[in-house]
Amino acid sequence: MRRIMQECVRRYISNNKNSALLLADIGAWPFHDLLEKYPSRAKNIGIFEAGMVSLAAGLSISGIVPTVYGITPFIVQRALEQLKLDFVYQKLEGNFITTGASYDFSTLGYSHYCPEDVLTLKTLPELEIVTPGTPQEFETLWNSCHNNGRATYFRMTDYCNSMNVNCEFGKASILKKGENCTVIAVAETLDKVWNACKNEDVTILYYSTVSPFDYGTLSDNCESGKILLCSPFYVGSLVADIVKSLESRRIIIRECGVPNEVLRNYGTKDEKDKYCGITVSNIKEMLESLI
Amino acid sequence: MENKNVLKKLRKKILYISLIGKDGNIQSCFSSLEIIWTIYSFFLSVGRTEHFSEGRNRFVLSKGQSNLAVMVVLAEKGVIEERELEKFCKFDSRISMQADRTKFSGIVETSAGSLGHGFPMAVGMAWAKKIKSEKGKIFCLAGDGEMNEGTMWEAAIFASSEKLNNLVLIVDDNSSISRLIDIGSLKDKFIAFGFIVSEVNGHDVEALKEVLELNFDKPHVVLAKTIRGWGSKTLIEDRSWFHRYPKEDEIELLCREVDDFEKDYARMCKKIYFK
């Protein structure tokens, strides 16, 4: 996904003189040609994410669309007030790409984890949040959002799905129709969801845009009133959207996601998924108990 | 009308509008008024036909609590209507304690409210001018209390690194922070951060104009020494006025103080603060 992201950004910066790239000294090397070719507007300016996001807003006010790239918690949390006041409040355009996802940097500890990014950014009305699961999905979503006049958060992961979905910005994809339950897969959980549920009589929906949330597709595809939500985020991140999609209906929701706790363990991404219960076997168990 | 008389008129207007809106940061507005007046009178094209040109000078109010001072200046310049001022803080008003740029397209460059945002945005705007090879400068007004925010210094490092000589930061230095902590010398700090530093009496329009006209090969900071509540004896002496509005029975006295300010108080203030 990083490679595709780099290509997308390179293309955009190269073809648009009213664009700028701001790197926070993370993943800068692959952009070295861009930094050399466009030194006035493609810069690795070091680690000062809060000030950097305000700086990006100043560019945006002046008609230069900024693309900011950094590690998830340092963009989402350190610069949260800047995203809120400088971009959302001022209705400015900008692209915020992060690496690290929930706990891709599994050995770096809690400081570098951010399973709360979606929950946190959902508090900012009008901010677009896309969570591609594959490089192709990143490219599709980038092409839809990177120059659309709004602020967009692109959540990258290094642990992509093998299953690519022909996704569309702002729309959930219906991967399978069934009777007993609606299973919602988000971002990099899709492979596990598919493996756990493909032979069951269930509907499977895949979300690669979580804001704006596609209420309609869920509303039209949840006859059973039973929902199993699988996401790589803190549990609760999308429950409000699900309830809103199905308001005035009796529903049962079960959720497979990151428990809302301080993660003090390290290990591999896979070990962390097991700890959180984001596994094929657990998804199967949760589904069985639900239906 | 002479600057002095206009500024008296604007101070009284700030008092009346605060009374109508039932809110105000009047001390801060009075502290900043000469600075804001100087920038709008001599360095900005707001209200003129050429205003929307790309190469215009732009102004960023980083210390958002002085917004009402900006609004009365804009009204004086004919950019907004007087009757709009009278809707200050009302439910459907464009004008409140802090600015919302989405309600003033092309006139108010940035929204404000949370300190430590405006100056970094101003740095981004100065950088954008360099990218676009645009003329003009970015003038930014911050408070000395705001210099306690880390983002101000993050932005200062970048501005210096980029040699943004189209950036002028004016610090309304009314000792907001030095009464709380020993911040040391702002002058020394800015010099260490690679800025050209000027010091000026922030209530002297001619002196401000002179220093803001200067050009350098580095970003420029103007440390404008001011006094909170300047223009009214009560507002200077009574700290409770930092965030309050005048009542009906106070307004007459306060306006009289504005009218008689030089006679009553200014000489003493100059002696104390502007050696």
Coordinates of C-alpha atoms in Angstrom, one line a residue:
Chain A
M1 CA 0.0 0.0 0.0
R2 CA 2.9 2.3 0.7
R3 CA 4.2 1.9 -2.8
I4 CA 0.9 2.7 -4.4
M5 CA 0.5 5.7 -2.0
Q6 CA 3.9 7.0 -3.0
E7 CA 2.9 6.7 -6.7
C8 CA -0.4 8.4 -6.1
V9 CA 1.3 11.3 -4.2
R10 CA 4.1 11.5 -6.7
R11 CA 1.7 11.8 -9.6
Y12 CA -0.4 14.5 -7.8
I13 CA 2.5 16.6 -6.7
S14 CA 4.2 16.3 -10.2
N15 CA 1.1 17.3 -12.1
N16 CA -0.3 20.0 -9.9
K17 CA 1.8 23.1 -9.1
N18 CA -0.8 24.2 -6.5
S19 CA 0.0 21.2 -4.3
A20 CA 2.5 20.6 -1.5
L21 CA 3.9 17.6 0.3
L22 CA 4.8 17.8 4.0
L23 CA 6.7 14.9 5.5
A24 CA 7.3 14.4 9.2
D25 CA 10.6 12.6 8.7
I26 CA 8.8 9.3 8.3
G27 CA 8.9 7.3 5.1
A28 CA 10.7 10.2 3.4
W29 CA 13.3 8.3 1.4
P30 CA 11.0 7.0 -1.3
F31 CA 10.0 10.6 -2.0
H32 CA 13.6 11.8 -2.4
D33 CA 13.2 12.4 -6.1
L34 CA 10.1 14.5 -5.5
L35 CA 11.8 16.5 -2.8
E36 CA 14.7 17.2 -5.1
K37 CA 12.5 18.1 -8.1
Y38 CA 10.1 20.3 -6.3
P39 CA 12.1 21.7 -3.3
S40 CA 9.8 24.7 -2.8
R41 CA 6.7 22.6 -2.2
A42 CA 7.8 19.1 -1.4
K43 CA 9.6 19.0 1.9
N44 CA 10.6 16.8 4.8
I45 CA 10.2 19.4 7.5
G46 CA 10.8 17.2 10.6
I47 CA 8.6 16.2 13.5
F48 CA 6.3 19.0 14.6
E49 CA 2.9 17.6 13.7
A50 CA 0.7 20.1 15.5
G51 CA 2.4 23.1 14.0
M52 CA 2.8 21.3 10.7
V53 CA -1.0 20.8 10.3
S54 CA -1.6 24.5 11.0
L55 CA 1.1 25.3 8.5
A56 CA -0.7 23.1 6.0
A57 CA -3.9 25.0 6.7
G58 CA -2.0 28.2 5.8
L59 CA -1.1 26.7 2.5
S60 CA -4.6 25.5 1.9
I61 CA -6.0 29.0 2.6
S62 CA -3.6 30.3 0.0
G63 CA -4.7 27.8 -2.7
I64 CA -1.9 25.3 -2.2
V65 CA -3.5 21.9 -1.4
P66 CA -1.3 20.1 1.2
T67 CA -0.7 16.4 1.6
V68 CA 0.7 15.6 5.1
Y69 CA 2.2 12.2 5.8
G70 CA 3.0 10.9 9.2
I71 CA 2.6 8.2 11.8
T72 CA -1.1 7.6 12.8
P73 CA -1.2 8.8 16.5
F74 CA 1.0 11.8 15.9
I75 CA -1.2 13.1 13.1
V76 CA -4.6 12.1 14.6
Q77 CA -4.0 12.8 18.2
R78 CA -1.1 15.3 18.6
A79 CA -2.6 17.4 15.8
L80 CA -6.3 16.8 16.6
E81 CA -7.1 20.4 17.5
Q82 CA -5.4 21.6 14.3
L83 CA -7.5 19.2 12.2
K84 CA -10.6 20.3 14.0
L85 CA -10.1 24.1 14.0
D86 CA -7.7 24.7 11.1
F87 CA -9.2 22.3 8.6
V88 CA -12.7 21.3 9.6
Y89 CA -13.9 24.6 11.1
Q90 CA -12.3 26.6 8.3
K91 CA -13.7 24.3 5.6
L92 CA -10.2 23.7 4.1
E93 CA -8.9 21.1 1.7
G94 CA -6.1 18.8 2.7
N95 CA -4.9 15.2 2.6
F96 CA -3.7 13.4 5.7
I97 CA -2.1 10.1 5.1
T98 CA -0.9 8.0 8.0
T99 CA 1.1 4.8 8.5
G100 CA 0.9 2.5 11.4
A101 CA -2.9 1.8 11.4
S102 CA -4.0 0.3 14.8
Y103 CA -0.8 -1.5 15.8
D104 CA 1.2 -2.2 12.7
F105 CA 4.3 -1.0 14.6
S106 CA 3.6 -3.8 17.1
T107 CA 7.0 -3.7 18.8
L108 CA 7.0 0.1 19.4
G109 CA 4.5 0.2 22.1
Y110 CA 1.4 2.1 23.0
S111 CA 2.8 5.5 21.9
H112 CA 2.8 4.2 18.3
Y113 CA -0.6 2.4 18.3
C114 CA -3.8 4.1 17.3
P115 CA -6.8 1.8 17.3
E116 CA -8.7 4.9 18.3
D117 CA -8.1 6.9 15.2
V118 CA -11.5 6.4 13.7
L119 CA -13.3 6.9 17.0
T120 CA -11.4 10.1 17.5
L121 CA -11.7 11.5 14.0
K122 CA -15.4 10.7 13.9
T123 CA -15.8 13.6 16.3
L124 CA -14.9 15.9 13.5
P125 CA -18.0 16.5 11.3
E126 CA -17.3 16.7 7.6
L127 CA -13.8 15.1 7.8
E128 CA -13.7 12.3 5.3
I129 CA -12.2 9.1 6.6
V130 CA -11.1 6.3 4.3
T131 CA -9.7 3.0 5.4
P132 CA -8.5 1.0 2.3
G133 CA -7.7 -2.7 2.7
T134 CA -5.6 -3.1 -0.4
P135 CA -3.2 -0.9 -2.5
Q136 CA -5.8 -0.8 -5.3
E137 CA -8.5 0.4 -2.9
F138 CA -6.1 3.1 -1.7
E139 CA -5.6 4.2 -5.3
T140 CA -9.4 4.2 -6.0
L141 CA -10.1 6.2 -2.8
W142 CA -7.2 8.6 -3.4
N143 CA -8.4 9.3 -6.9
S144 CA -11.9 10.1 -5.5
C145 CA -10.9 12.2 -2.6
H146 CA -7.5 13.8 -2.9
N147 CA -8.5 16.9 -4.7
N148 CA -12.2 17.2 -3.9
G149 CA -12.2 20.4 -1.8
R150 CA -12.4 18.7 1.5
A151 CA -10.1 17.4 4.2
T152 CA -9.6 13.7 4.0
Y153 CA -7.9 11.2 6.3
F154 CA -6.3 8.2 4.5
R155 CA -5.6 5.4 7.0
M156 CA -2.9 3.1 5.5
T157 CA -2.0 -0.4 6.8
D158 CA 0.9 -2.6 6.0
Y159 CA -1.2 -5.7 6.5
C160 CA -3.4 -5.7 3.5
N161 CA -6.2 -8.0 2.5
S162 CA -5.5 -10.5 -0.2
M163 CA -9.1 -10.0 -1.4
N164 CA -9.4 -6.8 -3.3
V165 CA -12.8 -5.1 -3.5
N166 CA -13.9 -2.8 -6.3
C167 CA -14.8 -0.1 -3.9
E168 CA -16.3 3.3 -4.3
F169 CA -15.8 6.3 -2.0
G170 CA -18.7 6.7 0.4
K171 CA -20.3 3.4 -0.5
A172 CA -20.3 0.0 1.2
S173 CA -19.8 -3.0 -1.0
I174 CA -22.2 -6.0 -0.8
L175 CA -19.9 -9.0 -1.1
K176 CA -22.5 -11.7 -0.3
K177 CA -26.2 -11.9 0.5
G178 CA -27.7 -14.2 3.1
E179 CA -30.5 -14.5 5.7
N180 CA -29.2 -15.0 9.2
C181 CA -27.0 -12.1 9.9
T182 CA -25.3 -9.1 8.4
V183 CA -21.5 -9.2 8.9
I184 CA -19.7 -5.9 8.4
A185 CA -16.0 -6.1 7.6
V186 CA -13.9 -2.9 7.7
A187 CA -10.4 -2.3 6.3
E188 CA -7.9 -5.1 6.9
T189 CA -10.3 -7.4 8.7
L190 CA -11.9 -8.5 5.4
D191 CA -9.8 -11.6 4.7
K192 CA -10.6 -12.9 8.2
V193 CA -14.3 -12.1 7.9
W194 CA -14.5 -13.7 4.4
N195 CA -12.7 -16.9 5.6
A196 CA -15.0 -17.1 8.6
C197 CA -18.3 -16.4 6.9
K198 CA -18.1 -17.2 3.2
N199 CA -19.9 -20.5 3.7
E200 CA -22.6 -19.2 6.0
D201 CA -26.0 -17.9 5.1
V202 CA -25.1 -14.3 5.9
T203 CA -24.8 -11.0 4.2
I204 CA -21.3 -9.6 4.1
L205 CA -20.8 -5.9 3.7
Y206 CA -17.4 -4.2 3.3
Y207 CA -16.7 -0.7 4.3
S208 CA -13.6 1.2 3.1
T209 CA -15.1 4.6 3.8
V210 CA -16.2 5.1 7.3
S211 CA -17.0 8.8 7.1
P212 CA -19.3 9.6 5.5
F213 CA -20.8 6.3 6.6
D214 CA -23.1 4.6 4.1
Y215 CA -26.2 4.2 6.1
G216 CA -28.4 3.2 3.2
T217 CA -26.6 0.0 2.2
L218 CA -26.7 -1.3 5.7
S219 CA -30.3 -0.3 6.2
D220 CA -31.2 -2.1 3.0
N221 CA -29.2 -5.2 3.8
C222 CA -30.1 -6.2 7.3
E223 CA -33.3 -8.1 7.3
S224 CA -32.3 -10.3 10.2
G225 CA -31.6 -7.4 12.5
K226 CA -28.5 -9.2 13.6
I227 CA -25.1 -7.5 13.0
L228 CA -21.6 -8.7 13.5
L229 CA -19.2 -5.9 13.2
C230 CA -15.5 -6.7 12.6
S231 CA -13.1 -3.7 12.5
P232 CA -9.4 -3.2 13.5
F233 CA -10.5 -0.2 15.6
Y234 CA -11.4 0.2 19.3
V235 CA -14.8 -1.4 19.8
G236 CA -17.5 1.2 19.7
S237 CA -15.9 3.2 16.9
L238 CA -18.8 2.5 14.4
V239 CA -21.7 1.5 16.7
A240 CA -23.3 4.9 16.5
D241 CA -23.4 4.7 12.7
I242 CA -24.9 1.2 12.8
V243 CA -27.6 2.3 15.2
K244 CA -28.3 5.3 13.1
S245 CA -28.5 3.1 10.0
L246 CA -31.1 0.9 11.6
E247 CA -32.9 3.3 13.9
S248 CA -36.4 2.3 15.0
R249 CA -35.6 -1.4 14.3
R250 CA -34.8 -4.1 16.9
I251 CA -31.2 -5.1 16.4
I252 CA -28.6 -7.2 18.0
I253 CA -25.0 -6.1 17.6
R254 CA -21.9 -8.0 18.4
E255 CA -18.5 -6.6 17.8
C256 CA -15.1 -8.0 17.0
G257 CA -12.5 -5.3 17.4
V258 CA -9.7 -4.0 19.6
P259 CA -10.7 -4.0 23.3
N260 CA -10.8 -0.5 24.8
E261 CA -7.7 -0.9 26.9
V262 CA -4.1 0.3 27.1
L263 CA -2.2 -2.3 25.0
R264 CA 1.0 -3.0 27.0
N265 CA 2.0 -6.1 25.0
Y266 CA 4.4 -6.1 22.0
G267 CA 5.1 -9.1 19.7
T268 CA 3.8 -9.3 16.1
K269 CA 0.7 -7.9 14.5
D270 CA -0.6 -11.4 14.3
E271 CA -0.1 -11.9 18.0
K272 CA -1.9 -8.7 18.7
D273 CA -4.8 -9.7 16.5
K274 CA -5.1 -13.0 18.5
Y275 CA -5.0 -11.1 21.7
C276 CA -7.8 -8.8 20.5
G277 CA -9.8 -11.7 19.1
I278 CA -9.6 -10.5 15.6
T279 CA -9.2 -14.1 14.2
V280 CA -11.1 -16.3 11.9
S281 CA -12.0 -18.7 14.6
N282 CA -13.2 -16.0 17.0
I283 CA -15.3 -14.4 14.2
K284 CA -16.8 -17.8 13.5
E285 CA -17.6 -18.3 17.2
M286 CA -19.2 -14.9 17.5
L287 CA -21.2 -15.5 14.4
E288 CA -22.4 -18.9 15.6
S289 CA -23.5 -17.5 18.9
L290 CA -25.3 -14.7 17.2
I291 CA -27.3 -16.8 14.8
Chain B
M1 CA -10.3 62.6 11.6
E2 CA -7.0 62.2 13.3
N3 CA -5.9 58.8 14.3
K4 CA -6.2 59.7 18.0
N5 CA -9.8 60.7 17.6
V6 CA -10.7 57.8 15.5
L7 CA -9.2 55.4 18.0
K8 CA -11.2 57.0 20.8
K9 CA -14.3 56.6 18.8
L10 CA -13.5 52.9 18.1
R11 CA -12.8 52.3 21.8
K12 CA -16.1 53.7 22.7
K13 CA -17.7 51.6 20.0
I14 CA -16.1 48.5 21.5
L15 CA -17.6 49.4 24.8
Y16 CA -21.1 49.9 23.4
I17 CA -21.0 46.8 21.2
S18 CA -19.8 44.7 24.2
L19 CA -22.7 46.1 26.2
I20 CA -25.2 45.1 23.4
G21 CA -23.6 41.6 22.9
K22 CA -23.2 41.1 26.6
D23 CA -19.7 39.8 26.2
G24 CA -16.3 41.2 25.6
N25 CA -12.5 40.9 25.9
I26 CA -12.2 44.6 26.1
Q27 CA -8.8 44.8 27.8
S28 CA -7.4 42.8 25.0
C29 CA -9.1 44.8 22.3
F30 CA -7.9 48.0 23.8
S31 CA -4.4 46.6 24.0
S32 CA -4.4 45.7 20.3
L33 CA -6.3 48.5 18.8
E34 CA -3.5 50.8 17.6
I35 CA -1.7 47.7 16.0
I36 CA -4.8 46.6 14.2
W37 CA -5.7 50.1 13.1
T38 CA -2.1 50.6 11.7
I39 CA -2.1 47.4 9.8
Y40 CA -5.6 47.9 8.2
S41 CA -4.9 51.6 7.5
F42 CA -1.5 51.4 5.9
F43 CA -0.8 47.8 4.9
L44 CA -4.0 46.1 3.8
S45 CA -6.3 46.8 0.8
V46 CA -9.5 45.6 2.5
G47 CA -12.4 47.6 1.2
R48 CA -10.6 48.6 -2.0
T49 CA -11.2 47.2 -5.4
E50 CA -7.8 45.7 -5.7
H51 CA -8.2 43.8 -2.5
F52 CA -8.8 40.4 -4.0
S53 CA -5.5 40.3 -5.9
E54 CA -3.3 37.3 -5.2
G55 CA -0.3 39.4 -4.3
R56 CA -2.1 41.4 -1.6
N57 CA -0.8 41.7 2.0
R58 CA -2.8 39.5 4.3
F59 CA -3.5 39.7 8.0
V60 CA -3.9 36.9 10.5
L61 CA -5.3 37.6 13.9
S62 CA -3.7 34.9 16.0
K63 CA -4.8 36.4 19.3
G64 CA -8.4 35.8 18.5
Q65 CA -9.7 37.6 21.6
S66 CA -9.0 40.9 19.9
N67 CA -11.6 40.1 17.2
L68 CA -14.0 42.9 18.2
A69 CA -11.2 45.4 17.6
V70 CA -10.8 44.1 14.1
M71 CA -14.5 44.3 13.5
V72 CA -14.9 47.9 14.6
V73 CA -11.9 48.7 12.3
L74 CA -13.6 46.9 9.4
A75 CA -16.8 48.9 10.1
E76 CA -14.8 52.1 10.2
K77 CA -13.3 51.2 6.8
G78 CA -16.7 50.5 5.4
V79 CA -16.2 46.8 4.9
I80 CA -18.9 45.7 7.2
E81 CA -22.0 47.6 8.1
E82 CA -22.4 49.3 11.4
R83 CA -25.7 47.6 12.0
E84 CA -23.9 44.2 11.7
L85 CA -21.8 45.2 14.7
E86 CA -24.9 45.6 16.7
K87 CA -25.7 41.9 16.2
F88 CA -22.4 41.1 18.0
C89 CA -22.7 37.7 19.7
K90 CA -26.4 37.2 18.6
F91 CA -27.5 33.7 17.5
D92 CA -27.4 34.4 13.8
S93 CA -24.6 37.0 13.7
R94 CA -21.5 36.9 11.6
I95 CA -19.7 38.6 14.4
S96 CA -18.9 37.2 17.8
M97 CA -16.0 37.0 20.3
Q98 CA -13.8 35.1 17.8
A99 CA -13.7 35.2 14.1
D100 CA -15.2 32.6 11.7
R101 CA -13.5 33.0 8.3
T102 CA -16.3 31.1 6.5
K103 CA -18.6 34.0 7.2
F104 CA -16.2 36.7 5.7
S105 CA -14.8 35.3 2.5
G106 CA -11.7 37.1 1.5
I107 CA -11.9 39.6 4.3
V108 CA -11.1 37.6 7.4
E109 CA -8.3 35.3 6.4
T110 CA -8.4 32.9 9.3
S111 CA -10.8 31.7 12.0
A112 CA -9.5 32.1 15.6
G113 CA -10.2 31.1 19.1
S114 CA -7.7 28.6 20.3
L115 CA -4.3 30.2 20.8
G116 CA -1.2 28.9 19.0
H117 CA -3.0 28.4 15.6
G118 CA -2.9 31.7 13.8
F119 CA 0.8 32.2 13.7
P120 CA 1.6 28.7 12.3
M121 CA -1.1 29.3 9.7
A122 CA 0.5 32.6 8.9
V123 CA 3.8 30.9 8.3
G124 CA 2.0 28.5 5.9
M125 CA 0.5 31.5 4.1
A126 CA 3.9 33.1 3.8
W127 CA 5.4 29.8 2.5
A128 CA 2.5 29.6 0.0
K129 CA 3.5 33.1 -1.3
K130 CA 7.0 31.9 -1.8
I131 CA 5.8 28.7 -3.7
K132 CA 3.6 30.9 -5.9
S133 CA 6.3 33.6 -6.3
E134 CA 3.6 36.0 -5.1
K135 CA 4.2 39.5 -3.9
G136 CA 3.0 40.8 -0.6
K137 CA 3.5 40.1 3.1
I138 CA 1.7 38.2 5.8
F139 CA 1.2 40.2 8.9
C140 CA 0.2 38.2 12.0
L141 CA -0.8 39.6 15.4
A142 CA -0.2 37.3 18.4
G143 CA -0.2 37.9 22.1
D144 CA 2.8 37.6 24.4
G145 CA 0.7 35.1 26.4
E146 CA 0.3 33.0 23.2
M147 CA 4.1 32.7 23.0
N148 CA 3.8 30.1 25.7
E149 CA 2.2 27.7 23.2
G150 CA 4.7 25.3 21.6
T151 CA 3.2 25.5 18.2
M152 CA 4.4 29.2 18.0
W153 CA 8.0 28.1 18.3
E154 CA 7.5 25.1 16.0
A155 CA 6.3 27.6 13.4
A156 CA 9.1 30.0 14.2
I157 CA 11.8 27.4 13.6
F158 CA 10.3 26.6 10.2
A159 CA 9.8 30.3 9.2
S160 CA 13.4 30.9 10.0
S161 CA 14.6 27.8 8.2
E162 CA 12.8 28.9 5.1
K163 CA 13.9 32.6 5.5
L164 CA 10.4 33.8 5.1
N165 CA 11.2 37.5 4.8
N166 CA 7.6 38.1 3.7
L167 CA 6.4 37.3 7.3
V168 CA 5.9 39.9 10.0
L169 CA 4.8 38.7 13.4
I170 CA 3.6 41.5 15.7
V171 CA 3.5 40.4 19.4
D172 CA 1.1 42.5 21.4
D173 CA 3.3 42.4 24.5
N174 CA 1.1 43.5 27.4
S175 CA 2.9 41.3 29.9
S176 CA 0.1 38.7 30.0
I177 CA 2.7 35.9 30.5
S178 CA 5.4 37.7 32.5
R179 CA 2.9 38.3 35.3
L180 CA 2.5 34.5 35.5
I181 CA 5.9 33.0 34.8
D182 CA 9.4 34.3 34.2
I183 CA 9.4 33.9 30.4
G184 CA 12.7 35.8 30.1
S185 CA 13.5 37.9 27.1
L186 CA 11.2 37.4 24.0
K187 CA 13.7 39.5 22.1
D188 CA 16.6 37.1 22.9
K189 CA 14.5 34.1 22.1
F190 CA 13.4 35.4 18.7
I191 CA 17.0 36.4 17.8
A192 CA 18.1 32.9 18.7
F193 CA 15.3 31.5 16.5
G194 CA 16.7 33.5 13.5
F195 CA 14.3 36.5 13.4
I196 CA 15.0 40.1 13.0
V197 CA 13.5 41.8 16.1
S198 CA 12.1 45.3 16.4
E199 CA 10.7 46.8 19.6
V200 CA 8.1 49.6 19.5
N201 CA 5.5 51.3 21.6
G202 CA 2.4 49.4 20.5
H203 CA 0.1 52.3 21.1
D204 CA 2.0 54.7 18.8
V205 CA 0.5 54.5 15.3
E206 CA 3.3 56.4 13.6
A207 CA 6.0 54.3 15.3
L208 CA 4.2 51.1 14.4
K209 CA 3.8 52.2 10.8
E210 CA 7.5 53.0 10.5
V211 CA 8.7 49.7 11.9
L212 CA 6.1 47.6 9.9
E213 CA 7.4 49.2 6.7
L214 CA 10.9 47.7 7.2
N215 CA 12.1 44.9 4.9
F216 CA 14.7 42.3 5.8
D217 CA 16.1 39.1 4.4
K218 CA 14.6 37.1 7.4
P219 CA 11.3 36.9 9.1
H220 CA 10.6 40.0 11.2
V221 CA 9.1 40.1 14.7
V222 CA 7.8 43.4 16.1
L223 CA 7.6 43.3 19.9
A224 CA 4.9 45.9 20.5
K225 CA 4.9 47.0 24.1
T226 CA 1.3 47.6 25.1
I227 CA -0.9 47.9 28.2
R228 CA -4.0 45.8 28.7
G229 CA -7.0 48.1 28.7
W230 CA -5.1 51.0 27.2
G231 CA -7.5 53.9 26.8
S232 CA -9.4 53.6 30.0
K233 CA -8.1 54.1 33.6
T234 CA -10.6 51.5 35.0
L235 CA -9.8 48.9 32.3
I236 CA -6.1 49.2 33.0
E237 CA -6.3 49.1 36.8
D238 CA -9.1 46.5 37.3
R239 CA -8.1 43.0 36.2
S240 CA -11.6 41.7 36.4
W241 CA -12.2 43.4 33.0
F242 CA -10.2 40.7 31.1
H243 CA -13.4 39.0 30.2
R244 CA -16.5 41.0 31.0
Y245 CA -18.8 43.6 29.5
P246 CA -19.9 46.9 30.8
K247 CA -23.3 47.4 32.4
E248 CA -25.6 50.3 31.5
D249 CA -24.5 52.2 34.5
E250 CA -20.8 51.8 33.8
I251 CA -20.7 52.8 30.2
E252 CA -20.8 56.6 30.7
L253 CA -17.9 56.5 33.1
L254 CA -15.8 54.3 30.8
C255 CA -16.5 56.5 27.8
R256 CA -15.5 59.6 29.7
E257 CA -12.3 57.9 30.7
V258 CA -11.6 57.1 27.0
D259 CA -12.2 60.8 26.1
D260 CA -10.0 62.1 29.0
F261 CA -7.4 59.4 28.8
E262 CA -4.3 61.5 28.0
K263 CA -5.2 64.0 30.6
D264 CA -5.9 61.5 33.3
Y265 CA -3.5 58.7 32.8
A266 CA -1.4 58.4 29.7
R267 CA 1.5 60.4 31.0
M268 CA 1.9 58.2 34.0
C269 CA 1.7 55.0 31.8
K270 CA 4.3 56.3 29.4
K271 CA 6.6 57.0 32.3
I272 CA 6.2 53.5 33.7
Y273 CA 6.0 51.4 30.6
F274 CA 7.6 53.1 27.7
K275 CA 11.0 54.2 28.9

